[in-house]
Tab-separated table of C-alpha atoms (C1' of nucleotides) in Angstrom:
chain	number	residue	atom	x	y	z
A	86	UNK	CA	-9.855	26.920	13.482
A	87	UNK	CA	-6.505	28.387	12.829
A	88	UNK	CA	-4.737	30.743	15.637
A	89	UNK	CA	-4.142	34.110	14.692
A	90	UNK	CA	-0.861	34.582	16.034
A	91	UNK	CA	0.664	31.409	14.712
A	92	UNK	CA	3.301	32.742	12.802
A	93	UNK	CA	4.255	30.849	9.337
A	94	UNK	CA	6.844	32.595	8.875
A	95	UNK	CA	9.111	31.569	11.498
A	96	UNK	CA	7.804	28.100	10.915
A	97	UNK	CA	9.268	27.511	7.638
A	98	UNK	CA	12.131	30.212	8.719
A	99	UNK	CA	13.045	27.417	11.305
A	100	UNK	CA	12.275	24.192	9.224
A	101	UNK	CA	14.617	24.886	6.356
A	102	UNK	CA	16.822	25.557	9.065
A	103	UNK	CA	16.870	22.165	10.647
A	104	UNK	CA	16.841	20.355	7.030
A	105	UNK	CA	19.816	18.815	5.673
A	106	UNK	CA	18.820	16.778	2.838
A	107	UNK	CA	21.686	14.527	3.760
A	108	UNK	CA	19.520	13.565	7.075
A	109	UNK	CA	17.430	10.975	5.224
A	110	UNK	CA	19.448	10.220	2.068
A	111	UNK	CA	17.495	8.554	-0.232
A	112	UNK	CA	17.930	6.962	-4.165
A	113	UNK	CA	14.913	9.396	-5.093
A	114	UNK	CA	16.115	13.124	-3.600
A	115	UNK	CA	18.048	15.740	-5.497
A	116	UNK	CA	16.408	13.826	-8.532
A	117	UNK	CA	15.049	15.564	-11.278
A	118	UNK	CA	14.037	12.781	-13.567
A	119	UNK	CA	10.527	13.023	-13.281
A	120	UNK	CA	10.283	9.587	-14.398
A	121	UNK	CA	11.761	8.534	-11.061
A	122	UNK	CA	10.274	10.897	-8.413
A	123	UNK	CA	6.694	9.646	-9.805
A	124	UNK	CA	7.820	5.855	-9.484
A	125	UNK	CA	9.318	6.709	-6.010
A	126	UNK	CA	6.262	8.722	-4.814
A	127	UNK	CA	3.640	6.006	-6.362
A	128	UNK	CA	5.794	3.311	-4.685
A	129	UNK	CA	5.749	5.272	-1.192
A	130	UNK	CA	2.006	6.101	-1.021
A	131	UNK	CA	0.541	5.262	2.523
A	132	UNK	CA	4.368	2.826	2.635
A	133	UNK	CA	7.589	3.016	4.820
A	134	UNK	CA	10.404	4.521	2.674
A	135	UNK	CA	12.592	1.227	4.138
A	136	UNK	CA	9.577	-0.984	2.813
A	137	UNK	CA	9.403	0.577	-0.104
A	138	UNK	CA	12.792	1.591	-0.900
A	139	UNK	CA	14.213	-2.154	-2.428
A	140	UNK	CA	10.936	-1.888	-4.543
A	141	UNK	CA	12.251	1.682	-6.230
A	142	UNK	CA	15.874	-0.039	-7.010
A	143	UNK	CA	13.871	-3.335	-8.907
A	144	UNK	CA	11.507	-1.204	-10.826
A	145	UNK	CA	14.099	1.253	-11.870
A	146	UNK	CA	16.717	-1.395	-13.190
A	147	UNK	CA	13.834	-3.311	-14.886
A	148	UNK	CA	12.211	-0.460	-16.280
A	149	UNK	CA	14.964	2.425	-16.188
A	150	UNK	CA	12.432	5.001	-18.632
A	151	UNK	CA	8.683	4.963	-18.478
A	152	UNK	CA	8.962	4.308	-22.329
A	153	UNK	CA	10.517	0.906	-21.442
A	154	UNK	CA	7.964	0.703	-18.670
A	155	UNK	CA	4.874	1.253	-20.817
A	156	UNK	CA	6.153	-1.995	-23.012
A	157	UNK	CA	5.575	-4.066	-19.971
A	158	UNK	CA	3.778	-7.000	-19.536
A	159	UNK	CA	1.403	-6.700	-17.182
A	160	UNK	CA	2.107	-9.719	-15.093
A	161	UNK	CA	5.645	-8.951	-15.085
A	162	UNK	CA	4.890	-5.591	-13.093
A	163	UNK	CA	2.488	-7.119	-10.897
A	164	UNK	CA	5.066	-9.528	-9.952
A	165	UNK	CA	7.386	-6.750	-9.597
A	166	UNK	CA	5.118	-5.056	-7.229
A	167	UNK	CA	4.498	-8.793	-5.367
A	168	UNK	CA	4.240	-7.683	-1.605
A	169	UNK	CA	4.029	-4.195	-1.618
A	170	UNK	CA	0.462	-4.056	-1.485
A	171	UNK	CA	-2.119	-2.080	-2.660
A	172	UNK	CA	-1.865	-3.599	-6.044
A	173	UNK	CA	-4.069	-0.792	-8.021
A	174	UNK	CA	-0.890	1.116	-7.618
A	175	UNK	CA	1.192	-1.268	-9.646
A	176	UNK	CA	-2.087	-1.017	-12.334
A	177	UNK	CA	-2.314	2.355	-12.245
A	178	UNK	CA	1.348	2.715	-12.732
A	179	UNK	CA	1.416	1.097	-15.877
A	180	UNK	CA	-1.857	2.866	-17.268
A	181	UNK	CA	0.072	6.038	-16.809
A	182	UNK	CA	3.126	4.986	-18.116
A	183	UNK	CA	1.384	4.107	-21.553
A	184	UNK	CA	-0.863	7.241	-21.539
A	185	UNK	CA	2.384	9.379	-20.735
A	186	UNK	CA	3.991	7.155	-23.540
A	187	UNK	CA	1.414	7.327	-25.806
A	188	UNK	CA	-0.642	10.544	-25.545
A	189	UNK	CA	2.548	13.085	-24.166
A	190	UNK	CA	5.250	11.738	-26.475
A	191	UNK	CA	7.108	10.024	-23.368
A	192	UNK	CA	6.931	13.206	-21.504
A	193	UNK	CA	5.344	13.808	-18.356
A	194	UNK	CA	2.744	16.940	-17.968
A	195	UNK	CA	4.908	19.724	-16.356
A	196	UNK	CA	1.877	20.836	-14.362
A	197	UNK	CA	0.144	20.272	-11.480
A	198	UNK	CA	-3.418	19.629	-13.360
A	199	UNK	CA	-1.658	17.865	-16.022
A	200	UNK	CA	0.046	15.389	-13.254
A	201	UNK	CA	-3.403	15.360	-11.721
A	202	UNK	CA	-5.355	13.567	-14.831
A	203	UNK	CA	-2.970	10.695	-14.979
A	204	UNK	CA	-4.189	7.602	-13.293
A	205	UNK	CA	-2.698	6.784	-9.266
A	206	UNK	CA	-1.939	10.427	-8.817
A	207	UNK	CA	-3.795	12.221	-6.645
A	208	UNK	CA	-3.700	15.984	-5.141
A	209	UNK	CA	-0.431	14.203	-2.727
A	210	UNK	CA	1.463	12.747	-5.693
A	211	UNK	CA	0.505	15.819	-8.223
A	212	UNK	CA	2.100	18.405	-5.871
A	213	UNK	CA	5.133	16.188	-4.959
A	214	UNK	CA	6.047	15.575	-9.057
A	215	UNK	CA	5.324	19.129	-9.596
A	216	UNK	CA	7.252	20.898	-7.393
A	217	UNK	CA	10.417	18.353	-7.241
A	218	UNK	CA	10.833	17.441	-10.784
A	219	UNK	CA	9.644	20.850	-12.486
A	220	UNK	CA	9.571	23.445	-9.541
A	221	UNK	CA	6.376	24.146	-9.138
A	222	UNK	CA	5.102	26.398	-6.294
A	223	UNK	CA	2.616	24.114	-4.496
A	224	UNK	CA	2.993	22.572	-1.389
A	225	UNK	CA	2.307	18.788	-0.195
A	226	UNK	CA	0.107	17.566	1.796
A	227	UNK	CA	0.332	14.259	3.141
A	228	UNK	CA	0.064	12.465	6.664
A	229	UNK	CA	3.192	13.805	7.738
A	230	UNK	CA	1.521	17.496	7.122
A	231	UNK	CA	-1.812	17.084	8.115
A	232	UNK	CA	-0.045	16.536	11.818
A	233	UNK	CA	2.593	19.142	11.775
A	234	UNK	CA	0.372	21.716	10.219
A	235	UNK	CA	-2.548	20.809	13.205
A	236	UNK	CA	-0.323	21.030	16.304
A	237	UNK	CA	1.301	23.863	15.191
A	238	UNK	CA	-1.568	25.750	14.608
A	239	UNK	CA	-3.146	23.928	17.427
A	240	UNK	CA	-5.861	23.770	15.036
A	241	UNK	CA	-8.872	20.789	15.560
A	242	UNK	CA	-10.463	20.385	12.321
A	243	UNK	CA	-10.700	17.100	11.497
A	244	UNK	CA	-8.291	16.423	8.596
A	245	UNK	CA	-10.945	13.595	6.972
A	246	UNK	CA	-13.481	15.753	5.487
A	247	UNK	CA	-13.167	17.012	2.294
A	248	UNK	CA	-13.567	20.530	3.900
A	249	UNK	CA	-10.809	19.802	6.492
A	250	UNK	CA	-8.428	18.558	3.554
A	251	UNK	CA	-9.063	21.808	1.238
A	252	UNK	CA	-8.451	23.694	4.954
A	253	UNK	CA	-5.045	21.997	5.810
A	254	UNK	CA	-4.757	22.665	2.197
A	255	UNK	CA	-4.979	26.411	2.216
A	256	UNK	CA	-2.310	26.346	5.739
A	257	UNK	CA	-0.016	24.193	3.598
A	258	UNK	CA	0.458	27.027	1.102
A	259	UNK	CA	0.466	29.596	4.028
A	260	UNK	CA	3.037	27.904	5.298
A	261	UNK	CA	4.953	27.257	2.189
A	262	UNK	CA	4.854	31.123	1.341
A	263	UNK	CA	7.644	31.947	-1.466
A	264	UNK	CA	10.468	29.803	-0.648
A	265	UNK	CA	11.816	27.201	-2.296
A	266	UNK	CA	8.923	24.023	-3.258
A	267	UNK	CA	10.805	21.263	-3.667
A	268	UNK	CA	13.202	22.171	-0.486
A	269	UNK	CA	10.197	22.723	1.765
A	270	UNK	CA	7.847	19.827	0.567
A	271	UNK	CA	10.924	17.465	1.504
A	272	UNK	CA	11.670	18.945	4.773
A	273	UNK	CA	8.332	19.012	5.581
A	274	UNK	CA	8.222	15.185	5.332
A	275	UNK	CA	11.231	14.248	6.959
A	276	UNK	CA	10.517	16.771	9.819
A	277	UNK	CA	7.236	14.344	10.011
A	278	UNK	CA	8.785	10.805	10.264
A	279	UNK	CA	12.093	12.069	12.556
A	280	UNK	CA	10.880	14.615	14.742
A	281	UNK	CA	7.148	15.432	14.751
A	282	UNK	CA	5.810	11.824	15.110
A	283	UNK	CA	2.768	10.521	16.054
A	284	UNK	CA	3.730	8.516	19.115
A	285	UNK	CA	6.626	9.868	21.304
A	286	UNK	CA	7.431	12.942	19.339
A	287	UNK	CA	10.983	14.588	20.027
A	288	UNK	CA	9.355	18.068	21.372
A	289	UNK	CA	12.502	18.499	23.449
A	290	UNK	CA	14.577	18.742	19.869
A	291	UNK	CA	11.897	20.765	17.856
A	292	UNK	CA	12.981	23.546	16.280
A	293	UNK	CA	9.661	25.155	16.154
A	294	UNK	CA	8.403	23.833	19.449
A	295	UNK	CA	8.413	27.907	20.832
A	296	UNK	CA	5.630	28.308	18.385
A	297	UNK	CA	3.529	25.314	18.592
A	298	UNK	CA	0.193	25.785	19.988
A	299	UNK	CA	-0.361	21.958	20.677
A	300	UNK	CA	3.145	22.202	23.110
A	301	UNK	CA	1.516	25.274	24.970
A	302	UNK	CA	-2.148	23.487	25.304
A	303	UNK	CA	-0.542	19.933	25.839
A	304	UNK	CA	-2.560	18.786	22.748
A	305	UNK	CA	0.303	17.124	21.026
A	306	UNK	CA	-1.204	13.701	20.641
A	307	UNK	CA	-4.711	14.851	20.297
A	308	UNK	CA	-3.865	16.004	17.406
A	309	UNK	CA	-4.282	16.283	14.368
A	310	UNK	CA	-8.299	14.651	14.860
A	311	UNK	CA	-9.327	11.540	12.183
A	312	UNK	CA	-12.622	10.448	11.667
A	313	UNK	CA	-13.777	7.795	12.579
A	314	UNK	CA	-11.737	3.926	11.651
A	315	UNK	CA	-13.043	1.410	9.565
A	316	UNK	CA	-14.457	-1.957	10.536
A	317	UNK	CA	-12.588	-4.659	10.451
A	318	UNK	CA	-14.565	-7.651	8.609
A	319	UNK	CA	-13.277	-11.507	8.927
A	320	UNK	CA	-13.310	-13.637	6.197
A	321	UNK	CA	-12.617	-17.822	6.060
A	322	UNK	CA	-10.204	-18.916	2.743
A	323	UNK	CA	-9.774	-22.329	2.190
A	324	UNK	CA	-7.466	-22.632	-0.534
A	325	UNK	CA	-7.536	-26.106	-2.598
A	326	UNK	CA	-3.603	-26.856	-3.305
A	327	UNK	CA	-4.354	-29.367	-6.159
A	328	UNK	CA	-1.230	-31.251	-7.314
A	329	UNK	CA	-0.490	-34.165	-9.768
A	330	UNK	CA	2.403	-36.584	-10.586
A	331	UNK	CA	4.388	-33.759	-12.758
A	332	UNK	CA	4.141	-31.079	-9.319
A	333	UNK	CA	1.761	-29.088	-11.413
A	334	UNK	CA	-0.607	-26.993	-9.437
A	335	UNK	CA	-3.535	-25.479	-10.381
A	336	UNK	CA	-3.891	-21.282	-10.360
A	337	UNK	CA	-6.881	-19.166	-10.744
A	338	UNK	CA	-6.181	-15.277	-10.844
A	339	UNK	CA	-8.639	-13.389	-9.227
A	340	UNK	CA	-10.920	-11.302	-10.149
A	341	UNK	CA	-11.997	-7.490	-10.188
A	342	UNK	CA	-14.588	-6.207	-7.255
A	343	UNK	CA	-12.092	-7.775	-4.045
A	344	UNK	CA	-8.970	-7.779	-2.895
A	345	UNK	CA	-5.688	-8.981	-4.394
A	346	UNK	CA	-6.991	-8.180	-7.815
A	347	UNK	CA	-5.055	-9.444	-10.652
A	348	UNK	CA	-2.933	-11.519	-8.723
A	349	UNK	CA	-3.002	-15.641	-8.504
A	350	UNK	CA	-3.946	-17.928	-5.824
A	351	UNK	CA	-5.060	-21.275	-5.437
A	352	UNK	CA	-8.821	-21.938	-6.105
A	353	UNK	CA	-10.519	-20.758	-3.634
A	354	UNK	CA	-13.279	-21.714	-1.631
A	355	UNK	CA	-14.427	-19.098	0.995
A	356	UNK	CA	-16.904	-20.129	4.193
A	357	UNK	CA	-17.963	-18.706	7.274
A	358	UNK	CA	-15.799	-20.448	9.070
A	359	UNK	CA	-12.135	-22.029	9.699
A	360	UNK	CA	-13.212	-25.244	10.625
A	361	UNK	CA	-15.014	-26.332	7.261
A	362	UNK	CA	-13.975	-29.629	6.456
A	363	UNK	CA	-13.181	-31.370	3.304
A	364	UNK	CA	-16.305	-32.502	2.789
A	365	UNK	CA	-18.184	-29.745	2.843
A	366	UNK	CA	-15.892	-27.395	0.757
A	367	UNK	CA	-16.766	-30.374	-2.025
A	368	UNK	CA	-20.243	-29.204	-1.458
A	369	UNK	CA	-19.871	-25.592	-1.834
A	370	UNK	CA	-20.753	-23.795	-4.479
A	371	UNK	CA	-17.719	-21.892	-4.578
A	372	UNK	CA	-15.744	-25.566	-5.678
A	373	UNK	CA	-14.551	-25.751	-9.228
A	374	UNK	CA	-16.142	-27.059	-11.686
A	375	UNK	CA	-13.615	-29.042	-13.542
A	376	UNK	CA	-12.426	-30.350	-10.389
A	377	UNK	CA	-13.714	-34.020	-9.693
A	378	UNK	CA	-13.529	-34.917	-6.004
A	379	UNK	CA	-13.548	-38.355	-6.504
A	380	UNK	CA	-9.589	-38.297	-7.963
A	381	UNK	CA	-8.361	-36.360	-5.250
A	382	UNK	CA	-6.264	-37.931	-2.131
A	383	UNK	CA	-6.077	-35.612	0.217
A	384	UNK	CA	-2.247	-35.645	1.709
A	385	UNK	CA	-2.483	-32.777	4.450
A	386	UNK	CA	-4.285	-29.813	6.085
A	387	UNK	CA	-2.458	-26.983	7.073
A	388	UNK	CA	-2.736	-24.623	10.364
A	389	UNK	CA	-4.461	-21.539	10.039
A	390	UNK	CA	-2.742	-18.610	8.306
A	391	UNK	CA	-4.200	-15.482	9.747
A	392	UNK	CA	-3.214	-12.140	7.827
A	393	UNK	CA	-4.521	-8.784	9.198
A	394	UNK	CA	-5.607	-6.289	6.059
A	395	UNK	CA	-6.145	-2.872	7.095
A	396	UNK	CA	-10.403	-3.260	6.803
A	397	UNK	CA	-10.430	-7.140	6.511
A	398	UNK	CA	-8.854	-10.370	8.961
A	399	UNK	CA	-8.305	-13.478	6.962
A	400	UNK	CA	-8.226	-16.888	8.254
A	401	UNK	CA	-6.897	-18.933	5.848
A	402	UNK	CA	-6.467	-22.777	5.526
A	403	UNK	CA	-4.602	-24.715	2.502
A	404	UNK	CA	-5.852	-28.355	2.033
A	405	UNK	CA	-3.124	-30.169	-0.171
A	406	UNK	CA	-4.166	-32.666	-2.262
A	407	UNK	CA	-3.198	-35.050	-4.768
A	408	UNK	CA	-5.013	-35.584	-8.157
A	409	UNK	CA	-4.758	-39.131	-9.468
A	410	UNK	CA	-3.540	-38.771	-12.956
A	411	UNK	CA	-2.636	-35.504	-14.681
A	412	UNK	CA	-4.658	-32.403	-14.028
A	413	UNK	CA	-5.748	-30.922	-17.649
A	414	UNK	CA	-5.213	-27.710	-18.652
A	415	UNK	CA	-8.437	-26.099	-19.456
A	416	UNK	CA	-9.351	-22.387	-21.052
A	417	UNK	CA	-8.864	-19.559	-18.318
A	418	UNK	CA	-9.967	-17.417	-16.699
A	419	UNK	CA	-13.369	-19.515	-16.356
A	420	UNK	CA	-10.882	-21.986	-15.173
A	421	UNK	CA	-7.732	-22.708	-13.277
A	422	UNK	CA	-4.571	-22.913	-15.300
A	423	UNK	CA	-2.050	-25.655	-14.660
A	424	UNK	CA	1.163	-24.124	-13.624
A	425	UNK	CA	4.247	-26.399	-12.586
A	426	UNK	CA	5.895	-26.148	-9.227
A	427	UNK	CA	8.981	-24.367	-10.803
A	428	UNK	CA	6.986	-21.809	-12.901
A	429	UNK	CA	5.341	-20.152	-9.558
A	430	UNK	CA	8.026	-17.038	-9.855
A	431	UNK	CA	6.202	-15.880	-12.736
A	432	UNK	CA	2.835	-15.142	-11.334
A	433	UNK	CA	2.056	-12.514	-8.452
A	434	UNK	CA	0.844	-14.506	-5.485
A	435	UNK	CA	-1.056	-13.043	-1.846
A	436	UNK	CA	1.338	-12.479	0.682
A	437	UNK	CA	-1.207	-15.236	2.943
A	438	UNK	CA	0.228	-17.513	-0.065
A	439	UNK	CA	3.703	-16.985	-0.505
A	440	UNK	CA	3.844	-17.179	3.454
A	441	UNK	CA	2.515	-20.859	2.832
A	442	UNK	CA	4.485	-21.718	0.144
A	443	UNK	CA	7.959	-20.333	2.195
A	444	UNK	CA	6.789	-22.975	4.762
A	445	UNK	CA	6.275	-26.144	3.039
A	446	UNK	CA	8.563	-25.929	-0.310
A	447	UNK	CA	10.448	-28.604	1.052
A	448	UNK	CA	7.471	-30.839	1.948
A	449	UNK	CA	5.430	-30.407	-1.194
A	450	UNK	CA	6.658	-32.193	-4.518
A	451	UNK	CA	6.438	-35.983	-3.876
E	1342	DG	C1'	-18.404	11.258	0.954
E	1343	DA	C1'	-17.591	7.007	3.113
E	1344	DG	C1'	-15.532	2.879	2.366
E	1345	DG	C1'	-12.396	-0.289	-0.205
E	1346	DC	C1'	-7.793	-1.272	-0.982
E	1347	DG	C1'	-1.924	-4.485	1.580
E	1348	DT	C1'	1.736	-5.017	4.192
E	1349	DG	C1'	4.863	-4.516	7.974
E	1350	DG	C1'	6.469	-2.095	12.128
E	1351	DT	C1'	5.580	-0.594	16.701
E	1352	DA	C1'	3.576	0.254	21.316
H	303	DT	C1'	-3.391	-9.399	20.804
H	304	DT	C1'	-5.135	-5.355	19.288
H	305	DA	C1'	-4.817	-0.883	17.444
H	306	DC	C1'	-2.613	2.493	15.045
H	307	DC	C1'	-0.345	4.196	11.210
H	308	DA	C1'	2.904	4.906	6.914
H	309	DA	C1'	5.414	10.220	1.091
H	310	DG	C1'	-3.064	8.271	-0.788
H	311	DC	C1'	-6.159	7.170	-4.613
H	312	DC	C1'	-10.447	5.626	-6.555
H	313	DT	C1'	-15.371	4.885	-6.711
DNA sequence: GAGGCGTGGTA
DNA sequence: TTACCAAGCCT
C-alpha cells in the first residue's frame, strides 16, 4: 500500500519543474485538434514514439480530417497501418472515425465517457484525448505511470489486477491534484521514457529522487510488480508461393479468430513442424482446394523465417512454385484471389511476408 | 479476469 | 538467444 508521508505535492511541484515540452518535440504536442491527438495516441498504444512517429505523418497527409478518414477504404488503411502491428487498432480506428462521422456530426465527444464508448479507446486513450484536446481534469495512466507512481510511493501492488489498476488509478489523480491536465499527463510520460526507466534509470538526475521511497528501500527495479507473462506458443507456416507465366500469385486474406486479421498472405498451410515436406503439405487438409498438385513445378524452398510475436514464435517456410498454365481467378474469400506481382502494394501483407518478399524480388518473376 | 493481439529495440 | 518492454484494448 501507499506511504503516508509520500508527499504529491512536491512530486508534481518538481515534475512540472523539470518539463520542457521542447525536451521531446513531437508532430502531436501543443496540438489541439482532437482529430490528431486521437490518431497519435491510437498509433502509439503499447509502440515507440520513433516507431510510430512516420506512421502519424502518412495517416495524417492521407487522411488530414477524420471526415476524410471515415470515407476510407478499408484495405487502404490496413495497408497504411502495414507493420505497425496490432492491426485491430487500424480497424478500430476506422470504426470510430465513421461513428464520430456519422453519429457526432464529425465531432469528437468532449468527455471522458463520451471518448470512452468509441471503439480502440480505452481508460489510457480516453484520459489522454480528454485532457489534451479539451482540458479535461483527469490524469493518465499508462506504463510509464504505473512505474513512476509505484517507486515513488514505494508502493507493491501489483499494477495487473483490475484492483491494482483502479488503485494506481486513484494515486494518478492524487498526484495530478489541480494543476494543469494536459501539462502534467505529458510530463508524466516523458519523465517515464527519459528519466524514470525501467532498466538503468537516471536516479542520479531525478528531480524527485529525495522523495522516492523505492531510492530509500533500493526497490527501484522491483518495481512496479506485473503478474505473471504469457506463454509463448510455436507455430509451423508453410506458405504456398503459387506463380504462373503472367507473375500472378495467388492471395488469401485471413480470417477473423487469429492473428494478422484482415491482412493477406499466401495460402497457408500450417503443421507441427518446419520440416514438412512438399509432399505432405499436398496431403494436408489445410491445402487448397482449387489448387491441383499435379500442375505445380516446384522451383525452390526457402530457409526458415522465424518471427517472435509477443505470445506466439513462428517458423515459417515459403515453397515457390510454378503453376503450368494460368492460375484462374476464382470467387473469394472461399478462395485465393489472383493478384499480379506488381499489384502486391495494394494489399496489407505479415511482416514474416514482406521480410520474404524484400529477399527474393529479384529472384522471383521468371 | 486472463489471455489474445505485432513489431522492433535493447540488455 | 532469450526475455523484457513500449503513450493498451477487447473479449
Amino acid at each position: 500500500m501507499a506511504i503516508a508521508n509520500v508527499s504529491w505535492q512536491h512530486f508534481r511541484e518538481e515534475l512540472l519543474a523539470w518539463y520542457r515540452p521542447e525536451r521531446r518535440p513531437m508532430p502531436w504536442k501543443e496540438e489541439t485538434d482532437p482529430y490528431r491527438i486521437w490518431l497519435s495516441e491510437i498509433i502509439l498504444q503499447q509502440t515507440r514514439v520513433e516507431q510510430g512517429w512516420p506512421y502519424f505523418e502518412r495517416f495524417v497527409t492521407a487522411y488530414p480530417t477524420v471526415t476524410v478518414l471515415a470515407a476510407a477504404e478499408d484495405d487502404a488503411v490496413m495497408k497504411l497501418w502495414e507493420g505497425l502491428g496490432y492491426y485491430s487498432r487500424a480497424r478500430n480506428l476506422l470504426k470510430a472515425a465513421r461513428t464520430v462521422a456519422d453519429e457526432h456530426g464529425g465531432k469528437f465527444p468532449a468527455t471522458y465517457a463520451g471518448l470512452l464508448d468509441l471503439p480502440g479507446i480505452g481508460p489510457y486513450t480516453a484520459a489522454a484525448v480528454a485532457s489534451f484536446a479539451f482540458g479535461r481534469q483527469v490524469a493518465v495512466l499508462d506504463g510509464n505511470v504505473f512505474r513512476i507512481l509505484a517507486r515513488y510511493a514505494g508502493d507493491a501492488t501489483p499494477t495487473t489486477t483490475e484492483p491494482g489498476r483502479k488503485h494506481f488509478q486513484q494515486l494518478a489523480e492524487r498526484a495530478l491534484g489541480e494543476v494543469p491536465a494536459a501539462r502534467f499527463n505529458q510530463a508524466i510520460m516523458d519523465f517515464g521514457a527519459l528519466v524514470c526507466t525501467p532498466k538503468q534509470a537516471d536516479c542520479a538526475r531525478c528531480p524527485v529522487a529525495s522523495g522516492c521511497q523505492a531510492l530509500a528501500q533500493d526497490r527501484v527495479y522491483d518495481l512496479p510488480v506485473k503478474g505473471k507473462k504469457t506463454t509463448v506458443r510455436p507455430r509451423y507456416f508453410h506458405y504456398l508461393v503459387v506463380s504462373d507465366a503472367r507473375d500472378r500469385y495467388l492471395l488469401e486474406q485471413r480470417p477473423a479468430g487469429d492473428i494478422w486479421q484482415s491482412l493477406y498472405q499466401f495460402p497457408l498451410v500450417e503443421t507441427d513442424s518446419v520440416d514438412t515436406s512438399l509432399e505432405q503439405l499436398i496431403q494436408h487438409t489445410d491445402w487448397p482446394a482449387t489448387l491441383d498438385p499435379t500442375r505445380l513445378r516446384q522451383l525452390r524452398r526457402s530457409g526458415v523465417y522465424r518471427h517472435q510475436l509477443s505470445h506466439q514464435t513462428i517458423g515459417a517456410v515459403f515453397h515457390v512454385l510454378a503453376s503450368h498454365g494460368l492460375l484462374a481467378p476464382a470467387a473469394p474469400p472461399d478462395s485465393p484471389m489472383v493478384v499480379p506481382r506488381d499489384e502486391f502494394d495494394r494489399y496489407a501483407l505479415p511482416r514474416i511476408i514482406t521480410r520474404f518478399l524484400e529477399d527474393t524480388t529479384l529472384t522471383l518473376g521468371f
